[in-house]
C-alpha cells in the first residue's frame, strides 16, 4: 500500500492473507467454544466463555448481505465519507456477520441474501492529505474481473 494511504484502523485486515494472495479480513476464533470475533479481540479473552484460548483467523472475501440500510443524512461525528451511503451486515461462510459499507451499486438494487465480495476503497482524506482506506463490500455482479463499472 502506498505511503499516502492509511488503513482506517490497524489490524482489520492482512495483506496477502488469502490463498490467492489477496488481502483478507482477520479476526479471532475461540478454540474452546468456536465463537468468532471481528475485529481481533485485543483483550485476548473470549467474551462468551472467558477462554484465553483464542487464535487469529482469516475470513472469506465473499459473503451474502444479511441486512442493510441506506442512510440519507450525514451522521454527526465519525463518518466522513459520501452521503447517501449504504451500511449493513455481511454474513460470511464462516458464520460471522461483519458490519460494512456497500459500494459499486445502485442502492435500490441491494437485496438481502445477495452475494457480495470485499473491495478496498478510500473513505475520506484526512487532515494530512492521506487517503483513509477501508474494506467495503460490493455485489459480485457489479464488476466481475474487470473492476467496478463506471
Ligand atoms: Zn469462547
Short mmCIF file of N, CA and C and ligand atoms in Angstrom, two decimals:
data_model
loop_
_atom_site.label_atom_id
_atom_site.label_comp_id
_atom_site.label_asym_id
_atom_site.label_seq_id
_atom_site.Cartn_x
_atom_site.Cartn_y
_atom_site.Cartn_z
N UNK A 1 0.85 -1.20 0.00
CA UNK A 1 0.00 0.00 0.00
C UNK A 1 0.89 1.25 0.00
N UNK A 2 0.56 2.24 -0.82
CA UNK A 2 1.38 3.45 -0.91
C UNK A 2 1.35 4.23 0.40
N UNK A 3 2.39 5.03 0.59
CA UNK A 3 2.56 5.70 1.88
C UNK A 3 1.52 6.79 2.13
N UNK A 4 0.89 7.29 1.06
CA UNK A 4 -0.14 8.31 1.28
C UNK A 4 -1.52 7.69 1.50
N UNK A 5 -1.54 6.36 1.69
CA UNK A 5 -2.79 5.68 2.00
C UNK A 5 -2.63 4.99 3.34
N UNK A 6 -3.61 5.17 4.19
CA UNK A 6 -3.55 4.56 5.52
C UNK A 6 -4.85 3.81 5.80
N UNK A 7 -4.75 2.69 6.51
CA UNK A 7 -5.98 1.97 6.87
C UNK A 7 -6.79 2.76 7.88
N UNK A 8 -8.10 2.64 7.81
CA UNK A 8 -8.98 3.37 8.72
C UNK A 8 -8.71 2.96 10.16
N UNK A 9 -8.26 1.71 10.32
CA UNK A 9 -7.92 1.22 11.65
C UNK A 9 -6.93 0.08 11.46
N UNK A 10 -5.91 0.01 12.29
CA UNK A 10 -4.91 -1.06 12.17
C UNK A 10 -5.53 -2.39 12.56
N UNK A 11 -5.10 -3.44 11.89
CA UNK A 11 -5.44 -4.79 12.33
C UNK A 11 -6.77 -5.33 11.85
N UNK A 12 -7.45 -4.62 10.94
CA UNK A 12 -8.72 -5.14 10.43
C UNK A 12 -8.50 -6.20 9.36
N UNK A 13 -7.44 -6.01 8.57
CA UNK A 13 -7.15 -6.98 7.51
C UNK A 13 -5.65 -7.14 7.40
N UNK A 14 -5.27 -8.19 6.65
CA UNK A 14 -3.87 -8.52 6.47
C UNK A 14 -3.62 -8.69 4.99
N UNK A 15 -2.53 -8.07 4.50
CA UNK A 15 -2.18 -8.22 3.09
C UNK A 15 -1.80 -9.67 2.79
N UNK A 16 -2.17 -10.14 1.60
CA UNK A 16 -1.76 -11.47 1.11
C UNK A 16 -2.15 -12.60 2.05
N UNK A 17 -3.20 -12.43 2.82
CA UNK A 17 -3.60 -13.47 3.77
C UNK A 17 -4.41 -14.57 3.11
N UNK A 18 -5.01 -14.27 1.96
CA UNK A 18 -5.85 -15.27 1.29
C UNK A 18 -5.01 -16.26 0.51
N UNK A 19 -5.58 -17.43 0.21
CA UNK A 19 -4.86 -18.45 -0.56
C UNK A 19 -4.47 -17.95 -1.95
N UNK A 20 -5.20 -16.96 -2.46
CA UNK A 20 -4.90 -16.40 -3.78
C UNK A 20 -4.04 -15.14 -3.66
N UNK A 21 -3.49 -14.87 -2.47
CA UNK A 21 -2.59 -13.73 -2.30
C UNK A 21 -3.28 -12.40 -2.10
N UNK A 22 -4.58 -12.41 -1.93
CA UNK A 22 -5.32 -11.17 -1.74
C UNK A 22 -5.43 -10.84 -0.25
N UNK A 23 -5.67 -9.55 0.06
CA UNK A 23 -5.86 -9.17 1.47
C UNK A 23 -7.16 -9.78 2.01
N UNK A 24 -7.14 -10.12 3.28
CA UNK A 24 -8.34 -10.69 3.91
C UNK A 24 -8.58 -10.04 5.26
N UNK A 25 -9.86 -9.93 5.60
CA UNK A 25 -10.21 -9.53 6.96
C UNK A 25 -9.75 -10.61 7.93
N UNK A 26 -9.30 -10.18 9.08
CA UNK A 26 -8.87 -11.13 10.09
C UNK A 26 -9.64 -10.89 11.39
N UNK A 27 -9.74 -11.95 12.18
CA UNK A 27 -10.44 -11.85 13.44
C UNK A 27 -9.89 -12.87 14.41
N UNK A 28 -10.68 -13.16 15.42
CA UNK A 28 -10.28 -14.14 16.42
C UNK A 28 -11.26 -15.29 16.44
N UNK A 29 -10.73 -16.49 16.70
CA UNK A 29 -11.57 -17.66 16.88
C UNK A 29 -11.28 -18.25 18.25
N UNK A 30 -12.34 -18.55 19.00
CA UNK A 30 -12.17 -19.18 20.30
C UNK A 30 -12.06 -20.69 20.09
N UNK A 31 -10.96 -21.26 20.52
CA UNK A 31 -10.75 -22.69 20.31
C UNK A 31 -11.56 -23.54 21.27
N UNK A 32 -12.15 -22.92 22.29
CA UNK A 32 -12.95 -23.68 23.25
C UNK A 32 -14.43 -23.70 22.88
N UNK A 33 -15.00 -22.53 22.53
CA UNK A 33 -16.44 -22.51 22.22
C UNK A 33 -16.71 -22.23 20.75
N UNK A 34 -15.65 -22.04 19.93
CA UNK A 34 -15.74 -21.86 18.48
C UNK A 34 -16.40 -20.55 18.06
N UNK A 35 -16.58 -19.62 19.00
CA UNK A 35 -17.12 -18.31 18.65
C UNK A 35 -16.10 -17.54 17.82
N UNK A 36 -16.62 -16.74 16.86
CA UNK A 36 -15.75 -15.92 16.01
C UNK A 36 -15.94 -14.45 16.35
N UNK A 37 -14.87 -13.69 16.20
CA UNK A 37 -14.92 -12.26 16.50
C UNK A 37 -14.29 -11.46 15.37
N UNK A 38 -14.90 -10.33 15.06
CA UNK A 38 -14.29 -9.35 14.16
C UNK A 38 -14.53 -7.98 14.74
N UNK A 39 -13.52 -7.14 14.86
CA UNK A 39 -12.12 -7.48 14.56
C UNK A 39 -11.50 -8.37 15.64
N UNK A 40 -10.17 -8.55 15.53
CA UNK A 40 -9.43 -9.36 16.50
C UNK A 40 -9.74 -8.88 17.92
N UNK A 41 -9.97 -9.82 18.83
CA UNK A 41 -10.19 -9.49 20.24
C UNK A 41 -8.87 -9.05 20.87
N UNK A 42 -8.70 -7.74 21.01
CA UNK A 42 -7.43 -7.25 21.56
C UNK A 42 -7.20 -7.72 22.99
N UNK A 43 -8.28 -7.96 23.70
CA UNK A 43 -8.15 -8.41 25.10
C UNK A 43 -7.58 -9.82 25.19
N UNK A 44 -7.71 -10.59 24.08
CA UNK A 44 -7.26 -11.97 24.11
C UNK A 44 -8.19 -12.89 24.89
N UNK A 45 -9.37 -12.39 25.21
CA UNK A 45 -10.33 -13.17 26.02
C UNK A 45 -11.64 -13.32 25.24
N UNK A 46 -12.17 -14.54 25.20
CA UNK A 46 -13.46 -14.79 24.56
C UNK A 46 -14.56 -14.20 25.44
N UNK A 47 -15.39 -13.33 24.85
CA UNK A 47 -16.43 -12.69 25.66
C UNK A 47 -17.61 -13.63 25.92
N UNK A 48 -17.62 -14.79 25.28
CA UNK A 48 -18.72 -15.74 25.52
C UNK A 48 -18.38 -16.73 26.63
N UNK A 49 -17.15 -17.28 26.59
CA UNK A 49 -16.81 -18.32 27.58
C UNK A 49 -15.60 -17.94 28.44
N UNK A 50 -15.08 -16.72 28.26
CA UNK A 50 -13.95 -16.22 29.06
C UNK A 50 -12.65 -17.00 28.83
N UNK A 51 -12.62 -17.84 27.81
CA UNK A 51 -11.39 -18.56 27.49
C UNK A 51 -10.34 -17.59 26.97
N UNK A 52 -9.07 -17.92 27.26
CA UNK A 52 -7.96 -17.17 26.66
C UNK A 52 -7.37 -17.94 25.49
N UNK A 53 -8.06 -18.99 25.08
CA UNK A 53 -7.56 -19.87 24.03
C UNK A 53 -8.04 -19.38 22.66
N UNK A 54 -7.60 -18.16 22.27
CA UNK A 54 -8.02 -17.57 21.00
C UNK A 54 -6.89 -17.66 19.99
N UNK A 55 -7.26 -17.85 18.73
CA UNK A 55 -6.25 -17.75 17.69
C UNK A 55 -6.75 -16.85 16.58
N UNK A 56 -5.80 -16.26 15.85
CA UNK A 56 -6.17 -15.40 14.72
C UNK A 56 -6.73 -16.24 13.60
N UNK A 57 -7.78 -15.73 12.96
CA UNK A 57 -8.38 -16.46 11.86
C UNK A 57 -8.59 -15.53 10.68
N UNK A 58 -8.58 -16.09 9.48
CA UNK A 58 -8.71 -15.33 8.24
C UNK A 58 -10.09 -15.61 7.65
N UNK A 59 -10.80 -14.55 7.26
CA UNK A 59 -12.16 -14.71 6.77
C UNK A 59 -12.23 -14.70 5.24
N UNK A 60 -13.29 -15.28 4.72
CA UNK A 60 -13.54 -15.28 3.28
C UNK A 60 -13.78 -13.86 2.78
N UNK A 61 -13.49 -13.63 1.48
CA UNK A 61 -13.73 -12.30 0.94
C UNK A 61 -15.09 -12.19 0.26
N UNK A 62 -15.84 -13.29 0.25
CA UNK A 62 -17.19 -13.24 -0.29
C UNK A 62 -18.19 -13.69 0.76
N UNK A 63 -19.37 -13.08 0.71
CA UNK A 63 -20.43 -13.46 1.63
C UNK A 63 -21.76 -13.02 1.06
N UNK A 64 -22.79 -12.97 1.91
CA UNK A 64 -24.10 -12.53 1.45
C UNK A 64 -24.61 -11.42 2.37
N UNK A 65 -25.45 -10.56 1.80
CA UNK A 65 -26.00 -9.45 2.58
C UNK A 65 -26.99 -9.99 3.60
N UNK A 66 -26.72 -9.72 4.87
CA UNK A 66 -27.62 -10.15 5.95
C UNK A 66 -28.65 -9.06 6.23
N UNK A 67 -28.20 -7.82 6.23
CA UNK A 67 -29.10 -6.69 6.43
C UNK A 67 -28.43 -5.44 5.89
N UNK A 68 -29.23 -4.44 5.57
CA UNK A 68 -28.64 -3.18 5.12
C UNK A 68 -29.65 -2.07 5.30
N UNK A 69 -29.12 -0.85 5.31
CA UNK A 69 -29.98 0.32 5.32
C UNK A 69 -29.28 1.42 4.54
N UNK A 70 -30.05 2.27 3.88
CA UNK A 70 -29.47 3.39 3.15
C UNK A 70 -29.64 4.65 3.98
N UNK A 71 -28.53 5.30 4.27
CA UNK A 71 -28.53 6.48 5.12
C UNK A 71 -28.45 7.73 4.25
N UNK A 72 -29.44 8.58 4.38
CA UNK A 72 -29.52 9.76 3.52
C UNK A 72 -28.88 10.99 4.15
N UNK A 73 -28.78 11.00 5.47
CA UNK A 73 -28.26 12.18 6.16
C UNK A 73 -26.91 11.90 6.78
N UNK A 74 -26.07 12.90 6.79
CA UNK A 74 -24.74 12.76 7.39
C UNK A 74 -24.85 12.59 8.90
N UNK A 75 -24.26 11.50 9.41
CA UNK A 75 -24.28 11.33 10.87
C UNK A 75 -23.36 12.34 11.52
N UNK A 76 -23.55 12.62 12.81
CA UNK A 76 -22.87 13.73 13.47
C UNK A 76 -21.35 13.65 13.53
N UNK A 77 -20.75 12.47 13.75
CA UNK A 77 -19.33 12.52 14.09
C UNK A 77 -18.42 11.66 13.20
N UNK A 78 -18.43 10.36 13.41
CA UNK A 78 -17.30 9.55 12.95
C UNK A 78 -17.24 9.36 11.46
N UNK A 79 -18.40 9.38 10.78
CA UNK A 79 -18.40 9.07 9.36
C UNK A 79 -18.12 10.31 8.53
N UNK A 80 -17.05 10.26 7.71
CA UNK A 80 -16.67 11.42 6.91
C UNK A 80 -16.69 11.14 5.42
N UNK A 81 -17.34 10.06 5.04
CA UNK A 81 -17.41 9.69 3.63
C UNK A 81 -18.59 10.35 2.93
N UNK A 82 -18.94 9.80 1.77
CA UNK A 82 -20.01 10.38 0.97
C UNK A 82 -21.38 10.04 1.56
N UNK A 83 -22.36 10.90 1.24
CA UNK A 83 -23.75 10.69 1.66
C UNK A 83 -24.61 10.83 0.41
N UNK A 84 -25.64 10.04 0.15
CA UNK A 84 -26.05 8.90 0.99
C UNK A 84 -25.09 7.73 0.87
N UNK A 85 -25.21 6.81 1.79
CA UNK A 85 -24.41 5.59 1.74
C UNK A 85 -25.25 4.43 2.25
N UNK A 86 -24.79 3.22 1.91
CA UNK A 86 -25.50 2.01 2.35
C UNK A 86 -24.61 1.28 3.34
N UNK A 87 -25.18 0.93 4.47
CA UNK A 87 -24.42 0.25 5.52
C UNK A 87 -25.24 -0.93 6.01
N UNK A 88 -24.55 -1.96 6.45
CA UNK A 88 -25.28 -3.13 6.95
C UNK A 88 -24.33 -4.22 7.36
N UNK A 89 -24.84 -5.46 7.33
CA UNK A 89 -24.03 -6.60 7.74
C UNK A 89 -23.94 -7.62 6.62
N UNK A 90 -22.72 -8.16 6.45
CA UNK A 90 -22.48 -9.26 5.53
C UNK A 90 -22.28 -10.52 6.35
N UNK A 91 -22.94 -11.60 5.94
CA UNK A 91 -22.72 -12.89 6.60
C UNK A 91 -21.71 -13.67 5.79
N UNK A 92 -20.62 -14.07 6.45
CA UNK A 92 -19.57 -14.81 5.77
C UNK A 92 -19.77 -16.31 5.97
N UNK A 93 -19.19 -17.12 5.07
CA UNK A 93 -19.38 -18.57 5.16
C UNK A 93 -18.92 -19.15 6.49
N UNK A 94 -17.99 -18.46 7.16
CA UNK A 94 -17.51 -18.94 8.46
C UNK A 94 -18.59 -18.82 9.53
N UNK A 95 -19.65 -18.04 9.24
CA UNK A 95 -20.74 -17.92 10.20
C UNK A 95 -20.67 -16.67 11.05
N UNK A 96 -19.93 -15.66 10.58
CA UNK A 96 -19.85 -14.41 11.33
C UNK A 96 -20.46 -13.31 10.47
N UNK A 97 -21.06 -12.33 11.16
CA UNK A 97 -21.64 -11.17 10.47
C UNK A 97 -20.76 -9.97 10.72
N UNK A 98 -20.42 -9.26 9.64
CA UNK A 98 -19.48 -8.15 9.71
C UNK A 98 -20.14 -6.89 9.20
N UNK A 99 -20.00 -5.81 9.97
CA UNK A 99 -20.58 -4.54 9.57
C UNK A 99 -19.75 -3.93 8.45
N UNK A 100 -20.42 -3.38 7.45
CA UNK A 100 -19.70 -2.89 6.28
C UNK A 100 -20.51 -1.82 5.55
N UNK A 101 -19.81 -1.05 4.73
CA UNK A 101 -20.46 -0.20 3.75
C UNK A 101 -20.60 -1.00 2.46
N UNK A 102 -21.62 -0.69 1.67
CA UNK A 102 -21.81 -1.32 0.37
C UNK A 102 -21.54 -0.29 -0.73
N UNK A 103 -20.76 -0.70 -1.74
CA UNK A 103 -20.35 0.21 -2.81
C UNK A 103 -20.55 -0.42 -4.18
N UNK A 104 -20.28 0.38 -5.22
CA UNK A 104 -20.31 -0.08 -6.62
C UNK A 104 -21.68 -0.63 -7.01
N UNK A 105 -22.74 0.01 -6.55
CA UNK A 105 -24.08 -0.48 -6.88
C UNK A 105 -25.07 0.66 -6.73
N UNK A 106 -26.22 0.48 -7.39
CA UNK A 106 -27.36 1.34 -7.11
C UNK A 106 -27.98 0.78 -5.83
N UNK A 107 -28.18 1.67 -4.85
CA UNK A 107 -28.64 1.17 -3.56
C UNK A 107 -29.98 0.45 -3.66
N UNK A 108 -30.84 0.88 -4.62
CA UNK A 108 -32.14 0.21 -4.73
C UNK A 108 -32.02 -1.20 -5.29
N UNK A 109 -30.84 -1.56 -5.82
CA UNK A 109 -30.63 -2.92 -6.31
C UNK A 109 -30.19 -3.89 -5.21
N UNK A 110 -29.81 -3.36 -4.06
CA UNK A 110 -29.36 -4.23 -2.97
C UNK A 110 -30.51 -5.11 -2.49
N UNK A 111 -30.16 -6.35 -2.15
CA UNK A 111 -31.15 -7.31 -1.65
C UNK A 111 -30.54 -8.13 -0.54
N UNK A 112 -31.37 -8.46 0.44
CA UNK A 112 -30.95 -9.43 1.46
C UNK A 112 -30.59 -10.74 0.75
N UNK A 113 -29.46 -11.34 1.13
CA UNK A 113 -29.06 -12.61 0.53
C UNK A 113 -28.22 -12.48 -0.73
N UNK A 114 -28.07 -11.25 -1.24
CA UNK A 114 -27.26 -11.03 -2.44
C UNK A 114 -25.79 -11.37 -2.16
N UNK A 115 -25.13 -12.00 -3.13
CA UNK A 115 -23.72 -12.34 -2.96
C UNK A 115 -22.86 -11.09 -3.15
N UNK A 116 -21.96 -10.86 -2.21
CA UNK A 116 -21.09 -9.67 -2.25
C UNK A 116 -19.64 -10.09 -2.01
N UNK A 117 -18.74 -9.24 -2.46
CA UNK A 117 -17.32 -9.51 -2.27
C UNK A 117 -16.63 -8.27 -1.72
N UNK A 118 -15.51 -8.51 -1.02
CA UNK A 118 -14.80 -7.42 -0.37
C UNK A 118 -13.93 -6.66 -1.37
N UNK A 119 -13.94 -5.34 -1.25
CA UNK A 119 -13.04 -4.48 -2.02
C UNK A 119 -12.50 -3.43 -1.05
N UNK A 120 -11.48 -2.70 -1.49
CA UNK A 120 -10.94 -1.63 -0.66
C UNK A 120 -11.21 -0.30 -1.34
N UNK A 121 -11.65 0.67 -0.55
CA UNK A 121 -11.99 1.98 -1.09
C UNK A 121 -11.51 3.07 -0.13
N UNK A 122 -11.28 4.26 -0.70
CA UNK A 122 -10.96 5.41 0.13
C UNK A 122 -12.23 5.93 0.78
N UNK A 123 -12.18 6.05 2.10
CA UNK A 123 -13.33 6.53 2.86
C UNK A 123 -13.39 8.05 2.84
N UNK A 124 -12.26 8.67 3.08
CA UNK A 124 -12.14 10.11 3.03
C UNK A 124 -10.65 10.45 3.05
N UNK A 125 -10.31 11.73 2.90
CA UNK A 125 -8.93 12.18 3.00
C UNK A 125 -8.74 12.86 4.34
N UNK A 126 -7.69 12.47 5.06
CA UNK A 126 -7.53 13.03 6.41
C UNK A 126 -6.86 14.40 6.36
N UNK A 127 -6.65 14.99 7.54
CA UNK A 127 -6.14 16.36 7.61
C UNK A 127 -4.72 16.49 7.09
N UNK A 128 -4.00 15.35 6.98
CA UNK A 128 -2.65 15.37 6.43
C UNK A 128 -2.62 15.00 4.96
N UNK A 129 -3.80 14.93 4.34
CA UNK A 129 -3.88 14.65 2.92
C UNK A 129 -3.74 13.20 2.55
N UNK A 130 -3.78 12.32 3.53
CA UNK A 130 -3.68 10.90 3.25
C UNK A 130 -5.07 10.30 2.97
N UNK A 131 -5.08 9.32 2.06
CA UNK A 131 -6.33 8.62 1.79
C UNK A 131 -6.56 7.56 2.86
N UNK A 132 -7.67 7.70 3.54
CA UNK A 132 -8.01 6.74 4.58
C UNK A 132 -8.82 5.61 3.93
N UNK A 133 -8.22 4.41 3.93
CA UNK A 133 -8.76 3.28 3.19
C UNK A 133 -9.46 2.30 4.12
N UNK A 134 -10.58 1.76 3.66
CA UNK A 134 -11.25 0.73 4.44
C UNK A 134 -11.79 -0.35 3.52
N UNK A 135 -12.13 -1.49 4.10
CA UNK A 135 -12.82 -2.53 3.33
C UNK A 135 -14.27 -2.12 3.14
N UNK A 136 -14.85 -2.54 2.03
CA UNK A 136 -16.28 -2.40 1.79
C UNK A 136 -16.70 -3.66 1.04
N UNK A 137 -17.99 -3.83 0.83
CA UNK A 137 -18.45 -4.97 0.03
C UNK A 137 -19.28 -4.45 -1.13
N UNK A 138 -19.20 -5.16 -2.25
CA UNK A 138 -20.00 -4.81 -3.42
C UNK A 138 -20.63 -6.07 -3.98
N UNK A 139 -21.75 -5.91 -4.71
CA UNK A 139 -22.35 -7.08 -5.34
C UNK A 139 -21.34 -7.75 -6.27
N UNK A 140 -21.30 -9.08 -6.27
CA UNK A 140 -20.36 -9.82 -7.11
C UNK A 140 -20.60 -9.50 -8.58
N UNK A 141 -21.85 -9.23 -8.92
CA UNK A 141 -22.17 -8.93 -10.33
C UNK A 141 -21.74 -7.55 -10.74
N UNK A 142 -21.30 -6.70 -9.79
CA UNK A 142 -21.04 -5.29 -10.10
C UNK A 142 -19.85 -5.10 -11.02
N UNK A 143 -18.78 -5.86 -10.82
CA UNK A 143 -17.58 -5.57 -11.58
C UNK A 143 -16.94 -6.77 -12.25
N UNK A 144 -17.29 -7.96 -11.81
CA UNK A 144 -16.63 -9.14 -12.34
C UNK A 144 -15.13 -9.04 -12.16
N UNK A 145 -14.39 -9.51 -13.15
CA UNK A 145 -12.94 -9.50 -13.06
C UNK A 145 -12.37 -8.14 -13.44
N UNK A 146 -13.14 -7.31 -14.09
CA UNK A 146 -12.61 -6.10 -14.69
C UNK A 146 -12.70 -4.86 -13.83
N UNK A 147 -13.04 -5.01 -12.56
CA UNK A 147 -13.14 -3.84 -11.70
C UNK A 147 -14.52 -3.23 -11.75
N UNK A 148 -14.72 -2.16 -10.98
CA UNK A 148 -16.05 -1.57 -10.88
C UNK A 148 -16.52 -0.97 -12.20
N UNK A 149 -17.81 -1.07 -12.46
CA UNK A 149 -18.32 -0.42 -13.66
C UNK A 149 -18.49 1.06 -13.41
N UNK A 150 -18.42 1.82 -14.45
CA UNK A 150 -18.46 3.28 -14.34
C UNK A 150 -19.84 3.74 -13.89
ZN1 LIG B 1 -15.15 -18.99 23.82
#
